[in-house]
């Protein structure tokens, strides 16, 4: 069964540890600017959530890539960019609805989450399980439960 | 006497932060715990490691431990491990 | 370099000159960074007799070896300068995102010297810096300043600034970063104001290297999974209730200072507790950079006259703005705390100074005319008004702005200031916790709990239980806590990690980050070195052993009720032993042999 990164925004504390460990694993340095995952923190609104590639079933980036450099990793299901084929046109970055692909100007390289070859560092280190690596169908059930819970809370508030 | 619990221990008294117990004479802490267990089944179980018990503000660790006297008008506090500042 | 970046920014505001210097690796190894390293630089460059608010004073903003590295809770920087409140060396510590961002921008620290004639801000971006006009920002709150500056620079920039309080040279003004995090104590905001420096804006896209990535990663993972998360305090209590979970705990121990330290029990404590905050204004918990504890409280007062949003109050603020002034209106306390963040005030000193003013008023030493308003215990509206007035030095605020010691001295009654070395105490009455009394008396920045948190063993039972009412062994414990804390502060991690980890874990993280063979002994030695260096600065500034004391109330007036009833602080039983253990003379001066051992001779 394929596993995916499930994001639970309500658990995020905006600590950005995911950015640190992701950059360390992929670049050998602690550098959030080079992380594949990033926390969108609307601090004034008290809303924070990690943004990361959803490894879409029908990835727009893969379809739009003129060089055919993007393909799906058979083992992990990650949508991967093949560096050697990439021409650096940045179409994938522009087309991604989640903003999950970054361009590194110094290296003229596009980078995205590769699920750490099946052991995502961000999920391992997230102190509050705001990022979890779970089986895809499990994720769907959990998501439904979350939505139901939120609905229940909202209804409760209305009744009060 | 008044028994009070703080923060993460509130579940031990069924969600309440304190209860009044009436009794005459002096109990030991051990006897008080037995009484609390009777009234709030599972109470003792919730006193995980590191919980401090105060009798009138003094930690029983510096008194006579579980044998410490609890007079009828005492305030007994159960405090989970806490820190901050 | 590993751990450290290896570069320091020097900014001369008088000449408008900016230079980049190499970090002295020898000094970095000896002092780690942040509090320690910046104190060393201040000691070498600023004569301790310097007027704190003159251009000759310098303001150093320094990160530690671990800041931004992914070490546990490594978000901290220190603002180090000579304090306009205490006249001692000041080292105020703050988390949030600013410190790590400074390292990502290529600097371990910034040395600000001189003073500008007109308001300016500093814009630091990936190895470069420039001084820009802040004319349009002067008078604005820290929140407004931050929003405007992000608009002018980079949407991802991190901002550190002063509010109106710092501009007006309020002696209890703080430096605020990321809107709600503060280098709170000792009036460091006033030093920044005296230099007409409104803000420092930082954006960095660089990285931090560590010496042994795999060992470092595995160590941090182990600490996270096996120490911090399973710990009842760092994994459960602090995340759920924030630091204000201590309100009820400390009150139950009878050492929750109330009515300007007249007693240690506040009847309405629960109304300003972390539990109450969680039931009312808490929106969600919030973490500083890389911190798994997330004790920060995002709070919103949805309606009413105190409608506002921001963060906190933390435990100390809830106490100072609450119990110490007899106030149990949590909305007023929360609003005043939000205002402290926006206006740039230290809520501990503000609350304690207001409590002192109320007592002065009540006793007739401060007239209605002088105060310009009625002062009474338990008045939330008075609190909110006094907060605004203090930040702008208007009316009563001009008195409060000097801090309680100067204010009470001016009115002829310094004994009513609850302070040591003119800095107000935090939220623990030492008559019922003797060791924290020794720490208050000997702290290098005056009344303060985060120099040596003796409350941990005396009240909270960690790492082991010490009877709070006795003086036995307190000197040795205080020394150890002070030294470890100095090392923690210098490394750039949060002191709260020490509820779950100790010197061994700190030594491991430092070793793998820097590649230098730090051990438990070396780490504690760094702490001791920093402590002695701070002491040398203070002695040279003319602050001698006679200032290692406490407010007369704590030494002479027995606690009126509770478990510590009848007790005063027996400082005389602890202080000589403390000096001896420190390797100091009977006059509290470090002996030559001590300085030699620590490499300070």
mmCIF file of N, CA, C and O in Angstrom, chain C residues 213-289:
data_model
loop_
_atom_site.group_PDB
_atom_site.id
_atom_site.type_symbol
_atom_site.label_atom_id
_atom_site.label_comp_id
_atom_site.label_asym_id
_atom_site.label_seq_id
_atom_site.Cartn_x
_atom_site.Cartn_y
_atom_site.Cartn_z
ATOM 1 N N UNK C 213 27.058 15.593 11.097
ATOM 2 C CA UNK C 213 25.613 15.661 10.882
ATOM 3 C C UNK C 213 24.876 14.427 11.395
ATOM 4 O O UNK C 213 23.849 14.543 12.052
ATOM 5 N N UNK C 214 25.398 13.257 11.129
ATOM 6 C CA UNK C 214 24.634 12.067 11.509
ATOM 7 C C UNK C 214 24.529 11.928 13.035
ATOM 8 O O UNK C 214 23.453 11.705 13.584
ATOM 9 N N UNK C 215 25.652 12.089 13.699
ATOM 10 C CA UNK C 215 25.643 11.977 15.160
ATOM 11 C C UNK C 215 24.777 13.080 15.775
ATOM 12 O O UNK C 215 24.044 12.859 16.739
ATOM 13 N N UNK C 216 24.865 14.269 15.187
ATOM 14 C CA UNK C 216 24.075 15.400 15.681
ATOM 15 C C UNK C 216 22.585 15.101 15.525
ATOM 16 O O UNK C 216 21.794 15.239 16.448
ATOM 17 N N UNK C 217 22.233 14.653 14.330
ATOM 18 C CA UNK C 217 20.814 14.332 14.047
ATOM 19 C C UNK C 217 20.297 13.260 14.998
ATOM 20 O O UNK C 217 19.228 13.390 15.580
ATOM 21 N N UNK C 218 21.076 12.207 15.169
ATOM 22 C CA UNK C 218 20.625 11.106 16.019
ATOM 23 C C UNK C 218 20.490 11.544 17.480
ATOM 24 O O UNK C 218 19.579 11.106 18.187
ATOM 25 N N UNK C 219 21.397 12.411 17.914
ATOM 26 C CA UNK C 219 21.331 12.917 19.289
ATOM 27 C C UNK C 219 20.056 13.737 19.496
ATOM 28 O O UNK C 219 19.336 13.562 20.483
ATOM 29 N N UNK C 220 19.774 14.624 18.542
ATOM 30 C CA UNK C 220 18.584 15.470 18.655
ATOM 31 C C UNK C 220 17.311 14.615 18.601
ATOM 32 O O UNK C 220 16.374 14.817 19.375
ATOM 33 N N UNK C 221 17.319 13.619 17.714
ATOM 34 C CA UNK C 221 16.140 12.746 17.608
ATOM 35 C C UNK C 221 15.900 12.007 18.925
ATOM 36 O O UNK C 221 14.768 11.892 19.391
ATOM 37 N N UNK C 222 16.980 11.536 19.529
ATOM 38 C CA UNK C 222 16.876 10.829 20.808
ATOM 39 C C UNK C 222 16.336 11.767 21.901
ATOM 40 O O UNK C 222 15.454 11.380 22.681
ATOM 41 N N UNK C 223 16.854 12.970 21.938
ATOM 42 C CA UNK C 223 16.384 13.928 22.948
ATOM 43 C C UNK C 223 14.896 14.225 22.742
ATOM 44 O O UNK C 223 14.096 14.245 23.677
ATOM 45 N N UNK C 224 14.537 14.423 21.487
ATOM 46 C CA UNK C 224 13.149 14.753 21.168
ATOM 47 C C UNK C 224 12.201 13.616 21.563
ATOM 48 O O UNK C 224 11.220 13.838 22.285
ATOM 49 N N UNK C 225 12.519 12.409 21.105
ATOM 50 C CA UNK C 225 11.587 11.287 21.281
ATOM 51 C C UNK C 225 11.629 10.698 22.686
ATOM 52 O O UNK C 225 10.607 10.227 23.180
ATOM 53 N N UNK C 226 12.804 10.676 23.277
ATOM 54 C CA UNK C 226 12.938 9.944 24.541
ATOM 55 C C UNK C 226 13.046 10.826 25.776
ATOM 56 O O UNK C 226 12.986 10.322 26.891
ATOM 57 N N UNK C 227 13.250 12.134 25.564
ATOM 58 C CA UNK C 227 13.390 12.997 26.731
ATOM 59 C C UNK C 227 12.352 14.110 26.776
ATOM 60 O O UNK C 227 11.584 14.216 27.724
ATOM 61 N N UNK C 228 12.307 14.944 25.755
ATOM 62 C CA UNK C 228 11.419 16.111 25.811
ATOM 63 C C UNK C 228 9.942 15.726 25.676
ATOM 64 O O UNK C 228 9.108 16.169 26.450
ATOM 65 N N UNK C 229 9.645 14.876 24.693
ATOM 66 C CA UNK C 229 8.231 14.531 24.476
ATOM 67 C C UNK C 229 7.624 13.706 25.614
ATOM 68 O O UNK C 229 6.507 13.984 26.044
ATOM 69 N N UNK C 230 8.314 12.686 26.138
ATOM 70 C CA UNK C 230 7.693 11.891 27.216
ATOM 71 C C UNK C 230 7.686 12.604 28.570
ATOM 72 O O UNK C 230 7.038 12.136 29.498
ATOM 73 N N UNK C 231 8.387 13.728 28.681
ATOM 74 C CA UNK C 231 8.480 14.421 29.965
ATOM 75 C C UNK C 231 7.149 15.096 30.314
ATOM 76 O O UNK C 231 6.545 15.771 29.480
ATOM 77 N N UNK C 232 6.708 14.918 31.567
ATOM 78 C CA UNK C 232 5.395 15.436 31.963
ATOM 79 C C UNK C 232 5.325 16.962 31.864
ATOM 80 O O UNK C 232 4.261 17.525 31.614
ATOM 81 N N UNK C 233 6.452 17.630 32.051
ATOM 82 C CA UNK C 233 6.463 19.093 31.982
ATOM 83 C C UNK C 233 6.602 19.594 30.552
ATOM 84 O O UNK C 233 5.763 20.348 30.062
ATOM 85 N N UNK C 234 7.679 19.155 29.871
ATOM 86 C CA UNK C 234 7.945 19.695 28.529
ATOM 87 C C UNK C 234 7.053 19.057 27.459
ATOM 88 O O UNK C 234 6.847 19.647 26.406
ATOM 89 N N UNK C 235 6.547 17.860 27.740
ATOM 90 C CA UNK C 235 5.730 17.182 26.742
ATOM 91 C C UNK C 235 4.234 17.337 26.956
ATOM 92 O O UNK C 235 3.444 17.156 26.033
ATOM 93 N N UNK C 236 3.830 17.657 28.186
ATOM 94 C CA UNK C 236 2.395 17.712 28.487
ATOM 95 C C UNK C 236 1.966 19.050 29.112
ATOM 96 O O UNK C 236 1.159 19.785 28.565
ATOM 97 N N UNK C 237 2.524 19.373 30.282
ATOM 98 C CA UNK C 237 2.050 20.530 31.039
ATOM 99 C C UNK C 237 2.252 21.861 30.332
ATOM 100 O O UNK C 237 1.303 22.635 30.163
ATOM 101 N N UNK C 238 3.482 22.128 29.898
ATOM 102 C CA UNK C 238 3.759 23.408 29.239
ATOM 103 C C UNK C 238 3.005 23.571 27.921
ATOM 104 O O UNK C 238 2.453 24.647 27.657
ATOM 105 N N UNK C 239 2.948 22.518 27.074
ATOM 106 C CA UNK C 239 2.162 22.680 25.850
ATOM 107 C C UNK C 239 0.682 22.943 26.140
ATOM 108 O O UNK C 239 0.050 23.749 25.461
ATOM 109 N N UNK C 240 0.132 22.276 27.134
ATOM 110 C CA UNK C 240 -1.306 22.401 27.381
ATOM 111 C C UNK C 240 -1.670 23.721 28.054
ATOM 112 O O UNK C 240 -2.668 24.346 27.704
ATOM 113 N N UNK C 241 -0.883 24.127 29.020
ATOM 114 C CA UNK C 241 -1.281 25.287 29.823
ATOM 115 C C UNK C 241 -0.298 26.452 29.789
ATOM 116 O O UNK C 241 -0.552 27.490 30.389
ATOM 117 N N UNK C 242 0.825 26.280 29.111
ATOM 118 C CA UNK C 242 1.804 27.357 29.096
ATOM 119 C C UNK C 242 2.452 27.517 30.459
ATOM 120 O O UNK C 242 2.175 26.763 31.392
ATOM 121 N N UNK C 243 3.317 28.511 30.567
ATOM 122 C CA UNK C 243 4.038 28.689 31.828
ATOM 123 C C UNK C 243 3.095 29.077 32.969
ATOM 124 O O UNK C 243 3.390 28.826 34.135
ATOM 125 N N UNK C 244 1.949 29.676 32.621
ATOM 126 C CA UNK C 244 1.019 30.118 33.662
ATOM 127 C C UNK C 244 0.368 28.952 34.399
ATOM 128 O O UNK C 244 -0.417 29.165 35.325
ATOM 129 N N UNK C 245 0.701 27.716 34.017
ATOM 130 C CA UNK C 245 0.238 26.592 34.835
ATOM 131 C C UNK C 245 0.862 26.669 36.226
ATOM 132 O O UNK C 245 0.415 26.015 37.159
ATOM 133 N N UNK C 246 1.898 27.501 36.362
ATOM 134 C CA UNK C 246 2.538 27.642 37.675
ATOM 135 C C UNK C 246 1.731 28.504 38.647
ATOM 136 O O UNK C 246 1.980 28.470 39.851
ATOM 137 N N UNK C 247 0.803 29.299 38.158
ATOM 138 C CA UNK C 247 0.077 30.213 39.042
ATOM 139 C C UNK C 247 -0.514 29.475 40.240
ATOM 140 O O UNK C 247 -0.234 29.797 41.402
ATOM 141 N N UNK C 248 -1.310 28.452 39.967
ATOM 142 C CA UNK C 248 -1.929 27.703 41.061
ATOM 143 C C UNK C 248 -0.902 26.926 41.879
ATOM 144 O O UNK C 248 -1.041 26.790 43.097
ATOM 145 N N UNK C 249 0.119 26.426 41.199
ATOM 146 C CA UNK C 249 1.134 25.619 41.887
ATOM 147 C C UNK C 249 1.909 26.468 42.899
ATOM 148 O O UNK C 249 2.070 26.094 44.066
ATOM 149 N N UNK C 250 2.373 27.607 42.455
ATOM 150 C CA UNK C 250 3.178 28.472 43.334
ATOM 151 C C UNK C 250 2.299 29.059 44.445
ATOM 152 O O UNK C 250 2.734 29.190 45.597
ATOM 153 N N UNK C 251 1.071 29.374 44.094
ATOM 154 C CA UNK C 251 0.142 29.879 45.112
ATOM 155 C C UNK C 251 -0.114 28.817 46.193
ATOM 156 O O UNK C 251 -0.161 29.124 47.385
ATOM 157 N N UNK C 252 -0.224 27.562 45.760
ATOM 158 C CA UNK C 252 -0.458 26.482 46.725
ATOM 159 C C UNK C 252 0.723 26.327 47.684
ATOM 160 O O UNK C 252 0.566 25.904 48.824
ATOM 161 N N UNK C 253 1.902 26.688 47.217
ATOM 162 C CA UNK C 253 3.085 26.624 48.074
ATOM 163 C C UNK C 253 3.227 27.879 48.947
ATOM 164 O O UNK C 253 4.197 28.003 49.702
ATOM 165 N N UNK C 254 2.304 28.811 48.764
ATOM 166 C CA UNK C 254 2.314 30.007 49.606
ATOM 167 C C UNK C 254 3.435 30.981 49.308
ATOM 168 O O UNK C 254 3.838 31.752 50.180
ATOM 169 N N UNK C 255 3.960 30.953 48.062
ATOM 170 C CA UNK C 255 5.037 31.900 47.730
ATOM 171 C C UNK C 255 4.700 32.694 46.469
ATOM 172 O O UNK C 255 5.565 33.067 45.695
ATOM 173 N N UNK C 256 3.414 32.928 46.252
ATOM 174 C CA UNK C 256 2.952 33.682 45.081
ATOM 175 C C UNK C 256 2.812 35.140 45.544
ATOM 176 O O UNK C 256 1.817 35.508 46.181
ATOM 177 N N UNK C 257 3.790 35.979 45.234
ATOM 178 C CA UNK C 257 3.836 37.315 45.841
ATOM 179 C C UNK C 257 2.576 38.119 45.501
ATOM 180 O O UNK C 257 2.174 38.223 44.350
ATOM 181 N N UNK C 258 1.985 38.660 46.535
ATOM 182 C CA UNK C 258 0.712 39.340 46.389
ATOM 183 C C UNK C 258 0.769 40.688 47.111
ATOM 184 O O UNK C 258 1.378 40.784 48.181
ATOM 185 N N UNK C 259 0.134 41.702 46.504
ATOM 186 C CA UNK C 259 0.149 43.057 47.095
ATOM 187 C C UNK C 259 1.591 43.508 47.382
ATOM 188 O O UNK C 259 1.955 43.803 48.521
ATOM 189 N N UNK C 260 2.408 43.546 46.361
ATOM 190 C CA UNK C 260 3.800 43.995 46.504
ATOM 191 C C UNK C 260 4.554 43.190 47.565
ATOM 192 O O UNK C 260 5.268 43.745 48.400
ATOM 193 N N UNK C 261 4.401 41.881 47.516
ATOM 194 C CA UNK C 261 5.129 40.959 48.405
ATOM 195 C C UNK C 261 4.726 41.088 49.871
ATOM 196 O O UNK C 261 5.493 40.753 50.773
ATOM 197 N N UNK C 262 3.491 41.544 50.110
ATOM 198 C CA UNK C 262 3.081 41.579 51.516
ATOM 199 C C UNK C 262 2.717 40.178 52.003
ATOM 200 O O UNK C 262 2.844 39.865 53.165
ATOM 201 N N UNK C 263 2.216 39.367 51.078
ATOM 202 C CA UNK C 263 1.917 37.976 51.440
ATOM 203 C C UNK C 263 2.219 37.073 50.252
ATOM 204 O O UNK C 263 2.555 37.565 49.168
ATOM 205 N N UNK C 264 2.091 35.768 50.483
ATOM 206 C CA UNK C 264 2.435 34.813 49.424
ATOM 207 C C UNK C 264 1.259 33.997 48.936
ATOM 208 O O UNK C 264 1.434 32.981 48.265
ATOM 209 N N UNK C 265 0.073 34.434 49.298
ATOM 210 C CA UNK C 265 -1.130 33.712 48.850
ATOM 211 C C UNK C 265 -2.121 34.709 48.255
ATOM 212 O O UNK C 265 -2.444 35.721 48.880
ATOM 213 N N UNK C 266 -2.562 34.436 47.038
ATOM 214 C CA UNK C 266 -3.543 35.291 46.377
ATOM 215 C C UNK C 266 -4.841 34.509 46.256
ATOM 216 O O UNK C 266 -4.888 33.480 45.577
ATOM 217 N N UNK C 267 -5.865 34.983 46.930
ATOM 218 C CA UNK C 267 -7.127 34.225 46.968
ATOM 219 C C UNK C 267 -7.704 33.967 45.589
ATOM 220 O O UNK C 267 -8.325 32.944 45.355
ATOM 221 N N UNK C 268 -7.503 34.912 44.693
ATOM 222 C CA UNK C 268 -8.124 34.773 43.381
ATOM 223 C C UNK C 268 -7.142 34.244 42.336
ATOM 224 O O UNK C 268 -7.326 34.475 41.141
ATOM 225 N N UNK C 269 -6.098 33.566 42.777
ATOM 226 C CA UNK C 269 -5.059 33.096 41.849
ATOM 227 C C UNK C 269 -5.639 32.327 40.663
ATOM 228 O O UNK C 269 -5.230 32.530 39.519
ATOM 229 N N UNK C 270 -6.597 31.458 40.931
ATOM 230 C CA UNK C 270 -7.119 30.633 39.837
ATOM 231 C C UNK C 270 -7.687 31.474 38.689
ATOM 232 O O UNK C 270 -7.675 31.057 37.538
ATOM 233 N N UNK C 271 -8.152 32.681 39.023
ATOM 234 C CA UNK C 271 -8.732 33.543 37.979
ATOM 235 C C UNK C 271 -7.709 34.048 36.966
ATOM 236 O O UNK C 271 -8.081 34.523 35.894
ATOM 237 N N UNK C 272 -6.425 33.997 37.338
ATOM 238 C CA UNK C 272 -5.387 34.436 36.386
ATOM 239 C C UNK C 272 -4.451 33.279 36.031
ATOM 240 O O UNK C 272 -3.308 33.481 35.628
ATOM 241 N N UNK C 273 -4.931 32.049 36.181
ATOM 242 C CA UNK C 273 -4.074 30.873 35.981
ATOM 243 C C UNK C 273 -4.039 30.411 34.528
ATOM 244 O O UNK C 273 -4.863 30.817 33.704
ATOM 245 N N UNK C 274 -3.088 29.532 34.247
ATOM 246 C CA UNK C 274 -2.992 28.938 32.918
ATOM 247 C C UNK C 274 -4.232 28.129 32.580
ATOM 248 O O UNK C 274 -4.676 28.085 31.426
ATOM 249 N N UNK C 275 -4.792 27.482 33.603
ATOM 250 C CA UNK C 275 -6.020 26.716 33.374
ATOM 251 C C UNK C 275 -7.136 27.650 32.930
ATOM 252 O O UNK C 275 -7.885 27.363 31.992
ATOM 253 N N UNK C 276 -7.249 28.799 33.613
ATOM 254 C CA UNK C 276 -8.294 29.773 33.272
ATOM 255 C C UNK C 276 -8.056 30.344 31.871
ATOM 256 O O UNK C 276 -8.996 30.493 31.083
ATOM 257 N N UNK C 277 -6.792 30.621 31.566
ATOM 258 C CA UNK C 277 -6.473 31.155 30.244
ATOM 259 C C UNK C 277 -6.883 30.154 29.159
ATOM 260 O O UNK C 277 -7.428 30.532 28.121
ATOM 261 N N UNK C 278 -6.628 28.873 29.426
ATOM 262 C CA UNK C 278 -6.990 27.834 28.455
ATOM 263 C C UNK C 278 -8.507 27.770 28.252
ATOM 264 O O UNK C 278 -8.988 27.462 27.162
ATOM 265 N N UNK C 279 -9.256 28.088 29.312
ATOM 266 C CA UNK C 279 -10.726 28.053 29.194
ATOM 267 C C UNK C 279 -11.284 29.304 28.527
ATOM 268 O O UNK C 279 -12.439 29.330 28.117
ATOM 269 N N UNK C 280 -10.473 30.373 28.491
ATOM 270 C CA UNK C 280 -11.021 31.647 28.024
ATOM 271 C C UNK C 280 -10.386 32.140 26.723
ATOM 272 O O UNK C 280 -10.943 31.945 25.659
ATOM 273 N N UNK C 281 -9.216 32.749 26.809
ATOM 274 C CA UNK C 281 -8.681 33.488 25.663
ATOM 275 C C UNK C 281 -7.686 32.721 24.794
ATOM 276 O O UNK C 281 -7.236 33.226 23.776
ATOM 277 N N UNK C 282 -7.303 31.525 25.239
ATOM 278 C CA UNK C 282 -6.306 30.771 24.469
ATOM 279 C C UNK C 282 -6.890 30.308 23.134
ATOM 280 O O UNK C 282 -7.940 29.675 23.100
ATOM 281 N N UNK C 283 -6.191 30.637 22.054
ATOM 282 C CA UNK C 283 -6.629 30.188 20.732
ATOM 283 C C UNK C 283 -5.854 28.943 20.320
ATOM 284 O O UNK C 283 -6.419 27.956 19.883
ATOM 285 N N UNK C 284 -4.563 28.999 20.451
ATOM 286 C CA UNK C 284 -3.747 27.810 20.204
ATOM 287 C C UNK C 284 -2.368 27.990 20.791
ATOM 288 O O UNK C 284 -1.954 29.083 21.144
ATOM 289 N N UNK C 285 -1.669 26.872 20.924
ATOM 290 C CA UNK C 285 -0.306 26.935 21.423
ATOM 291 C C UNK C 285 0.622 27.289 20.274
ATOM 292 O O UNK C 285 0.322 26.996 19.125
ATOM 293 N N UNK C 286 1.734 27.905 20.606
ATOM 294 C CA UNK C 286 2.626 28.363 19.557
ATOM 295 C C UNK C 286 4.077 28.136 19.973
ATOM 296 O O UNK C 286 4.415 28.316 21.139
ATOM 297 N N UNK C 287 4.893 27.747 19.024
ATOM 298 C CA UNK C 287 6.286 27.430 19.347
ATOM 299 C C UNK C 287 7.231 28.490 18.817
ATOM 300 O O UNK C 287 6.940 29.167 17.844
ATOM 301 N N UNK C 288 8.370 28.618 19.448
ATOM 302 C CA UNK C 288 9.489 29.340 18.863
ATOM 303 C C UNK C 288 10.139 28.402 17.835
ATOM 304 O O UNK C 288 9.808 27.221 17.748
ATOM 305 N N UNK C 289 11.085 28.934 17.089
ATOM 306 C CA UNK C 289 11.767 28.170 16.057
ATOM 307 C C UNK C 289 12.352 26.877 16.629
ATOM 308 O O UNK C 289 13.050 26.902 17.626
#
